[in-house]
Short mmCIF file of C-alpha atoms and ligand atoms in Angstrom, two decimals:
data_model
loop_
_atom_site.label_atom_id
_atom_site.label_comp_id
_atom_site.label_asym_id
_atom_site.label_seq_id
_atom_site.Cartn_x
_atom_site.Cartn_y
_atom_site.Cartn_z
CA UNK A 1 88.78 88.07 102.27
CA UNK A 2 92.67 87.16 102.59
CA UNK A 3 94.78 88.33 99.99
CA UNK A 4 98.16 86.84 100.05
CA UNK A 5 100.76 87.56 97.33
CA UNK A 6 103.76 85.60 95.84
CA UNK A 7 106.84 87.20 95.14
CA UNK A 8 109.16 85.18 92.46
CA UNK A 9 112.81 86.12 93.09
CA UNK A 10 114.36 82.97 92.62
CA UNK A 11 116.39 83.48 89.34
CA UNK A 12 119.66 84.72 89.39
CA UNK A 13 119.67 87.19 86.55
CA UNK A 14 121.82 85.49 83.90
CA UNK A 15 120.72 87.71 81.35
CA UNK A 16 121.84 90.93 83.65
CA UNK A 17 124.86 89.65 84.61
CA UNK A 18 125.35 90.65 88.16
CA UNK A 19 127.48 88.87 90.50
CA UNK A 20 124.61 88.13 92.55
CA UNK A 21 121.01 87.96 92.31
CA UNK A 22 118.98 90.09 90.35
CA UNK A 23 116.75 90.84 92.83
CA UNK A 24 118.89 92.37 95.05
CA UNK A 25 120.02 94.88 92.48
CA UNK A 26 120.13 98.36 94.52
CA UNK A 27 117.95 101.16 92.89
CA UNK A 28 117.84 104.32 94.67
CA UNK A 29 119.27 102.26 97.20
CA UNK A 30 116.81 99.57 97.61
CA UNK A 31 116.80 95.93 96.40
CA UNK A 32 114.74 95.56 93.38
CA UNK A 33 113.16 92.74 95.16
CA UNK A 34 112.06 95.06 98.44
CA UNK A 35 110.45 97.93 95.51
CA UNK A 36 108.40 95.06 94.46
CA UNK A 37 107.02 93.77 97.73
CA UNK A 38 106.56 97.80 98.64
CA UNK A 39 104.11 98.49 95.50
CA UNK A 40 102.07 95.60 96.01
CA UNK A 41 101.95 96.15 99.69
CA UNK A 42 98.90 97.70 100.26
CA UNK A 43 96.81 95.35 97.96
CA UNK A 44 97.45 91.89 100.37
CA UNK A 45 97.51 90.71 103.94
CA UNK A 46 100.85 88.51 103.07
CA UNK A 47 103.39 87.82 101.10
CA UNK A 48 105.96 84.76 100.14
CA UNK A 49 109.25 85.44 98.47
CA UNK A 50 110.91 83.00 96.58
CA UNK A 51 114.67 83.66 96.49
CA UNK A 52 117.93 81.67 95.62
CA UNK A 53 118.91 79.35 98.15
CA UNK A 54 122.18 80.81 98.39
CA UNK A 55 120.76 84.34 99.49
CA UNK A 56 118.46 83.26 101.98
CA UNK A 57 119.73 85.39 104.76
CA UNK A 58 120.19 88.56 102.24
CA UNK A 59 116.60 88.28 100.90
CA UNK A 60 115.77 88.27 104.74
CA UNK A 61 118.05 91.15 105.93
CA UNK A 62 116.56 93.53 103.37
CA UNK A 63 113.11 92.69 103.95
CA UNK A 64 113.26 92.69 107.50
CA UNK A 65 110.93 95.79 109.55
CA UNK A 66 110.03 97.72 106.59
CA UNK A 67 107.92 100.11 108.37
CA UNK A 68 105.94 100.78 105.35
CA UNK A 69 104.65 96.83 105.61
CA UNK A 70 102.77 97.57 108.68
CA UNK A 71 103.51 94.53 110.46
CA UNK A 72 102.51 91.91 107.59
CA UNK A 73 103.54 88.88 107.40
CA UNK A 74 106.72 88.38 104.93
CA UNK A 75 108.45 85.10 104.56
CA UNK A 76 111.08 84.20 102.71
CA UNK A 77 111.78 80.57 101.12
CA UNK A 78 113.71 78.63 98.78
CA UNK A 79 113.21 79.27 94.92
CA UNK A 80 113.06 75.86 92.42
CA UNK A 81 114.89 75.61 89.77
CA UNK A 82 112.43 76.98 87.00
CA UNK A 83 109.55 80.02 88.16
CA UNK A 84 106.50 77.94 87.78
CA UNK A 85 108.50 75.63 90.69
CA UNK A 86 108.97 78.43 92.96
CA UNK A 87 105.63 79.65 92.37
CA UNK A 88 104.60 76.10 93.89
CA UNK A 89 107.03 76.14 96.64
CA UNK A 90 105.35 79.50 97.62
CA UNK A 91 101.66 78.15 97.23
CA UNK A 92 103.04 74.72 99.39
CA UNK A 93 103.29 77.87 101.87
CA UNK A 94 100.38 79.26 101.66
CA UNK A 95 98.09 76.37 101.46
CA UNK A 96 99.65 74.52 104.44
CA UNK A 97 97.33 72.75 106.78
CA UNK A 98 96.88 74.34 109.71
CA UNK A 99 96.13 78.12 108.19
CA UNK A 100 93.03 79.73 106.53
CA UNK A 101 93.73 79.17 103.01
CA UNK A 102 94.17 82.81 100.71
CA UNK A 103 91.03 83.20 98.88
CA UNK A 104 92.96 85.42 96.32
CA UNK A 105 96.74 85.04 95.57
CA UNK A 106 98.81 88.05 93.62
CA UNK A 107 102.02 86.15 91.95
CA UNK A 108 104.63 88.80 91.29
CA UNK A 109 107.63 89.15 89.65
CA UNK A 110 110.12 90.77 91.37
CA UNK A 111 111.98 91.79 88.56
CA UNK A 112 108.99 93.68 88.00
CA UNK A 113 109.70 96.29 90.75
CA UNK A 114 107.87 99.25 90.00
CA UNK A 115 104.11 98.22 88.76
CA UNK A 116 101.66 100.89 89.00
CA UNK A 117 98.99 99.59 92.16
CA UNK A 118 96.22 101.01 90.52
CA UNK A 119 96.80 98.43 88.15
CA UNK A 120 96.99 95.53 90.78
CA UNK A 121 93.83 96.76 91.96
CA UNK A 122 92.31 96.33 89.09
CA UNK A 123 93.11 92.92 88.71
CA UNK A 124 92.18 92.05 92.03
CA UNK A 125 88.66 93.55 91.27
CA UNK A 126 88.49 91.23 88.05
CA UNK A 127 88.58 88.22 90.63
CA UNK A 128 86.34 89.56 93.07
CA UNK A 129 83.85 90.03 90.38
CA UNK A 130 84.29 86.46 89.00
CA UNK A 131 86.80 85.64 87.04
CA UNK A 132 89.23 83.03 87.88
CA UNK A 133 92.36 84.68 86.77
CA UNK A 134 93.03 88.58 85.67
CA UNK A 135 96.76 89.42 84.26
CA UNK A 136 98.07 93.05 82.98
CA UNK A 137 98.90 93.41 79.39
CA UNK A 138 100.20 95.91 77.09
CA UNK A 139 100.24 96.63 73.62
CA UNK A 140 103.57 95.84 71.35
CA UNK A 141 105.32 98.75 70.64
CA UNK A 142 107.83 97.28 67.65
CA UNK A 143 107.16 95.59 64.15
CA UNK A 144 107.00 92.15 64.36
CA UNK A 145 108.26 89.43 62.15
CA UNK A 146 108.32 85.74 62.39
CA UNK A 147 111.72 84.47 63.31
CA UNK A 148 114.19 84.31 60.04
CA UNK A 149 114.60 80.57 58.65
CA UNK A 150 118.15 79.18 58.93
CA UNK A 151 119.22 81.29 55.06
CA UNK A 152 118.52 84.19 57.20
CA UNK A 153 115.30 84.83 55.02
CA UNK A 154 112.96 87.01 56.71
CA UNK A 155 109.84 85.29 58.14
CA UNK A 156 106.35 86.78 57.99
CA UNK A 157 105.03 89.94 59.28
CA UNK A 158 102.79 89.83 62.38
CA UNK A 159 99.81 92.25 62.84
CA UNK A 160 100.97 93.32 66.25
CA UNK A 161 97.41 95.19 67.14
CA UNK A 162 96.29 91.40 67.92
CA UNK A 163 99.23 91.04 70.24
CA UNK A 164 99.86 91.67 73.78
CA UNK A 165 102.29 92.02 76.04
CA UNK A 166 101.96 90.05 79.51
CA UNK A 167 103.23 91.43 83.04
CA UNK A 168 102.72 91.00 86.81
CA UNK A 169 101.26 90.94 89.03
CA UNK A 170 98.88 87.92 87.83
CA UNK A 171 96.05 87.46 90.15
CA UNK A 172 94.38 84.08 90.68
CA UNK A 173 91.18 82.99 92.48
CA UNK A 174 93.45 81.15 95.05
CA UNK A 175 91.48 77.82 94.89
CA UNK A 176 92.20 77.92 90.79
CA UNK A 177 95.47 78.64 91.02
CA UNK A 178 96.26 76.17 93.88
CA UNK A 179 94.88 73.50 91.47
CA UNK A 180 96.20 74.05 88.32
CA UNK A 181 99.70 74.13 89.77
CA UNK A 182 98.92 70.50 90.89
CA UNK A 183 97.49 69.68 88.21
CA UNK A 184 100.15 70.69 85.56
CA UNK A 185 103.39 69.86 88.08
CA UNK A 186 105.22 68.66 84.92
CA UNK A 187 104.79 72.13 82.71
CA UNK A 188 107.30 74.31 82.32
CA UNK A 189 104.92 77.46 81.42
CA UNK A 190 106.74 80.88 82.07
CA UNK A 191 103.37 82.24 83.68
CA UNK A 192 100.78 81.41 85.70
CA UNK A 193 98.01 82.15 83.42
CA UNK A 194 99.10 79.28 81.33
CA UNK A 195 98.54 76.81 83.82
CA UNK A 196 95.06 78.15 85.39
CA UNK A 197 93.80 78.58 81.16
CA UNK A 198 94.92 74.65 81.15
CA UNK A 199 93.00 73.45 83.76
CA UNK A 200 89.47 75.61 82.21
CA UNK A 201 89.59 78.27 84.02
CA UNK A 202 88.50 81.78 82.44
CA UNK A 203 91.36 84.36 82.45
CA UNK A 204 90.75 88.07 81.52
CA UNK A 205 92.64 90.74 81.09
CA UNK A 206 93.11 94.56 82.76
CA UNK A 207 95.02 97.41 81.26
CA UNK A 208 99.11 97.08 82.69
CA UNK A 209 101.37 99.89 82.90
CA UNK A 210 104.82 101.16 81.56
CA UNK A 211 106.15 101.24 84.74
CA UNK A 212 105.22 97.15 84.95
CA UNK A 213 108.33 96.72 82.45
CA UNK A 214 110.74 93.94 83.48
CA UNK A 215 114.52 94.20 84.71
CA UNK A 216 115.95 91.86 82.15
CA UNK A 217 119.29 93.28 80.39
CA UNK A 218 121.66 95.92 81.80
CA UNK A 219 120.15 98.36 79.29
CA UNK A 220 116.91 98.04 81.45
CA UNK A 221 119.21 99.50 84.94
CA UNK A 222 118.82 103.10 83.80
CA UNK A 223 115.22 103.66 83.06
CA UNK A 224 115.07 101.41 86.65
CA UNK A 225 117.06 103.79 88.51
CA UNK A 226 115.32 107.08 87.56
CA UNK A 227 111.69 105.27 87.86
CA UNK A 228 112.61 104.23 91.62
CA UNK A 229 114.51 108.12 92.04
CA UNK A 230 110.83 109.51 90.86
CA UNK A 231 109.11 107.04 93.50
CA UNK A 232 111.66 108.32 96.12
CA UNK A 233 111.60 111.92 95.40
CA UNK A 234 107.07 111.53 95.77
CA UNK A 235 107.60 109.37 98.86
CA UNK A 236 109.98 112.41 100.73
CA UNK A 237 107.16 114.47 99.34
CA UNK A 238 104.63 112.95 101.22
CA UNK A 239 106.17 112.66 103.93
CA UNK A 240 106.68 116.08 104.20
CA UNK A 241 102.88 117.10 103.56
CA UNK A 242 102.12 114.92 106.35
CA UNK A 243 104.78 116.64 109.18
CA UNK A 244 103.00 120.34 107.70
CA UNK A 245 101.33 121.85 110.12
N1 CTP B 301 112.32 83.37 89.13
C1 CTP B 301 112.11 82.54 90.25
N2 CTP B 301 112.60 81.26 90.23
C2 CTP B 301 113.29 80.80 89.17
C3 CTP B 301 113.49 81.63 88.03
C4 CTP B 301 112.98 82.90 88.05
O1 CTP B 301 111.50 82.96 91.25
N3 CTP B 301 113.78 79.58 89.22
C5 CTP B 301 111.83 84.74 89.17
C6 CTP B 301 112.93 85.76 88.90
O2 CTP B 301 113.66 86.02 90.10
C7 CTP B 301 112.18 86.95 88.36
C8 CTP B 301 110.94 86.33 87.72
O3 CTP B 301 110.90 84.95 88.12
O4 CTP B 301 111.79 87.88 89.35
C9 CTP B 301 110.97 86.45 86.21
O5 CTP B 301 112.11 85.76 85.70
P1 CTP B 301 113.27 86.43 84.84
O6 CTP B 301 113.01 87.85 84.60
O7 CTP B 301 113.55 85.50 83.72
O8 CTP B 301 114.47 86.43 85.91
P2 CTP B 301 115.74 85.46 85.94
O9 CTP B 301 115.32 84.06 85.62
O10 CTP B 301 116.41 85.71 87.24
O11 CTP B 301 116.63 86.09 84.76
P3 CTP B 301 117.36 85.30 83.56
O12 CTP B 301 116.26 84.54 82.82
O13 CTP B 301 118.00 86.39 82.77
O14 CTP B 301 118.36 84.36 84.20
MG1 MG B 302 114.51 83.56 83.68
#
């Protein structure tokens, strides 16, 4: 079975406000784009980045012989303007003539760095045993309201034990996904779910993680840096278990 993943890191982080792309936001000293591609690693045989044209050769230079990638296959393309369009540059990609099309495809945020794998395992399984689509979700941890009306009145409470919370990785039957992308070209849906629950297909759900939080604000930077210092610190552990006699 070939398992090929899609890593969105195409935007360029308006809401953080770096001078250059969010995904190349050092934590611990690694791009927040490369801690992505590193914790889904082990789950695929391949993976697509979609970065801003204007980084090309960044996105490259960071990714390039990660020794922990094993030798897989990591390319890196042009981003569209919107996610859903990079998503389908990255599927144009992967479902080129010429290749053995993925039979399962992970689509990724990159701003998403940290994801616990047992978690993208589990939504690989979901797809193995059947299900078109599988996507992490969390509960909502604040009280919700319905947006104020324009006299500022407050609008009505929302029972938030019937809400979730989405993150990535989203995995797709890679067939389902490839066609609901066609299918919906002209959406401009802010996952992939969306499109594959347009075109029929039957999306389920697996338990995410806290660490599967998204880089979004500069607030989110701190609680980034010490989850990536805690991944560090357990990878130098490792390592040294392994060089113990
Ligand atoms: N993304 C992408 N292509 C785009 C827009 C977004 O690949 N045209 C990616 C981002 O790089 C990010 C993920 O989709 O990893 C989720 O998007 P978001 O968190 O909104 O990131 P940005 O769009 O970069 O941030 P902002 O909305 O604050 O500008
Ligand atoms: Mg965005």
């Amino acid at each position: 079975m070939r398992i090929a993943a899609v890593v969105t890191a195409a935007g360029s982080g308006s809401r953080l406000g770096a001078e250059f792309p969010k995904a190349l936001v050092p934590l611990a000293g690694r791009e927040l784009v490369v801690w992505a591609v590193l914790r889904i690693a082990d789950a695929c045989d391949e993976v697509v980045v979609t970065a801003p044209t204007s980084h090309l050769a960044e996105f490259e230079d960071a990714l390039r012989g990660l020794p922990a990638l094993d030798g897989k296959r990591i390319r890196v393309i042009s981003g569209g303007a919107e996610r859903q369009q990079s998503v389908s540059a990255a599927l144009d990609v992967l479902f080129a003539e010429g290749q053995p099309a993925p039979d399962v495809v992970l689509v990724h945020d990159a701003a998403r760095g940290f994801q616990d794998p047992s978690v993208t395992r589990a939504a690989i399984a979901a797809v193995q045993d059947g299900a078109d689509g599988a996507i992490p979700v969390v509960p909502v941890v604040d009280t919700l309201v319905e947006s104020p009306s324009c006299a500022g009145t407050l609008g009505q409470s929302v029972d938030r034990d019937q809400l979730r919370a989405v993150q990535t990785p989203q995995v797709f039957a890679g067939a389902a996904l490839r066609a609901a992308h066609l299918a919906h070209a002209d959406a401009s849906a802010t996952d992939d779910a969306q499109l594959v629950r347009a075109s029929g297909g039957r999306v389920v759900a697996v338990a995410g993680h806290e660490w599967g939080f998204k880089v979004t604000l500069p607030s989110d930077l701190p609680l980034a840096e010490h989850v990536a210092q805690v991944l560090l610190s357990a990878e130098s552990q490792n390592a040294l278990e392994r060089q113990a006699p």
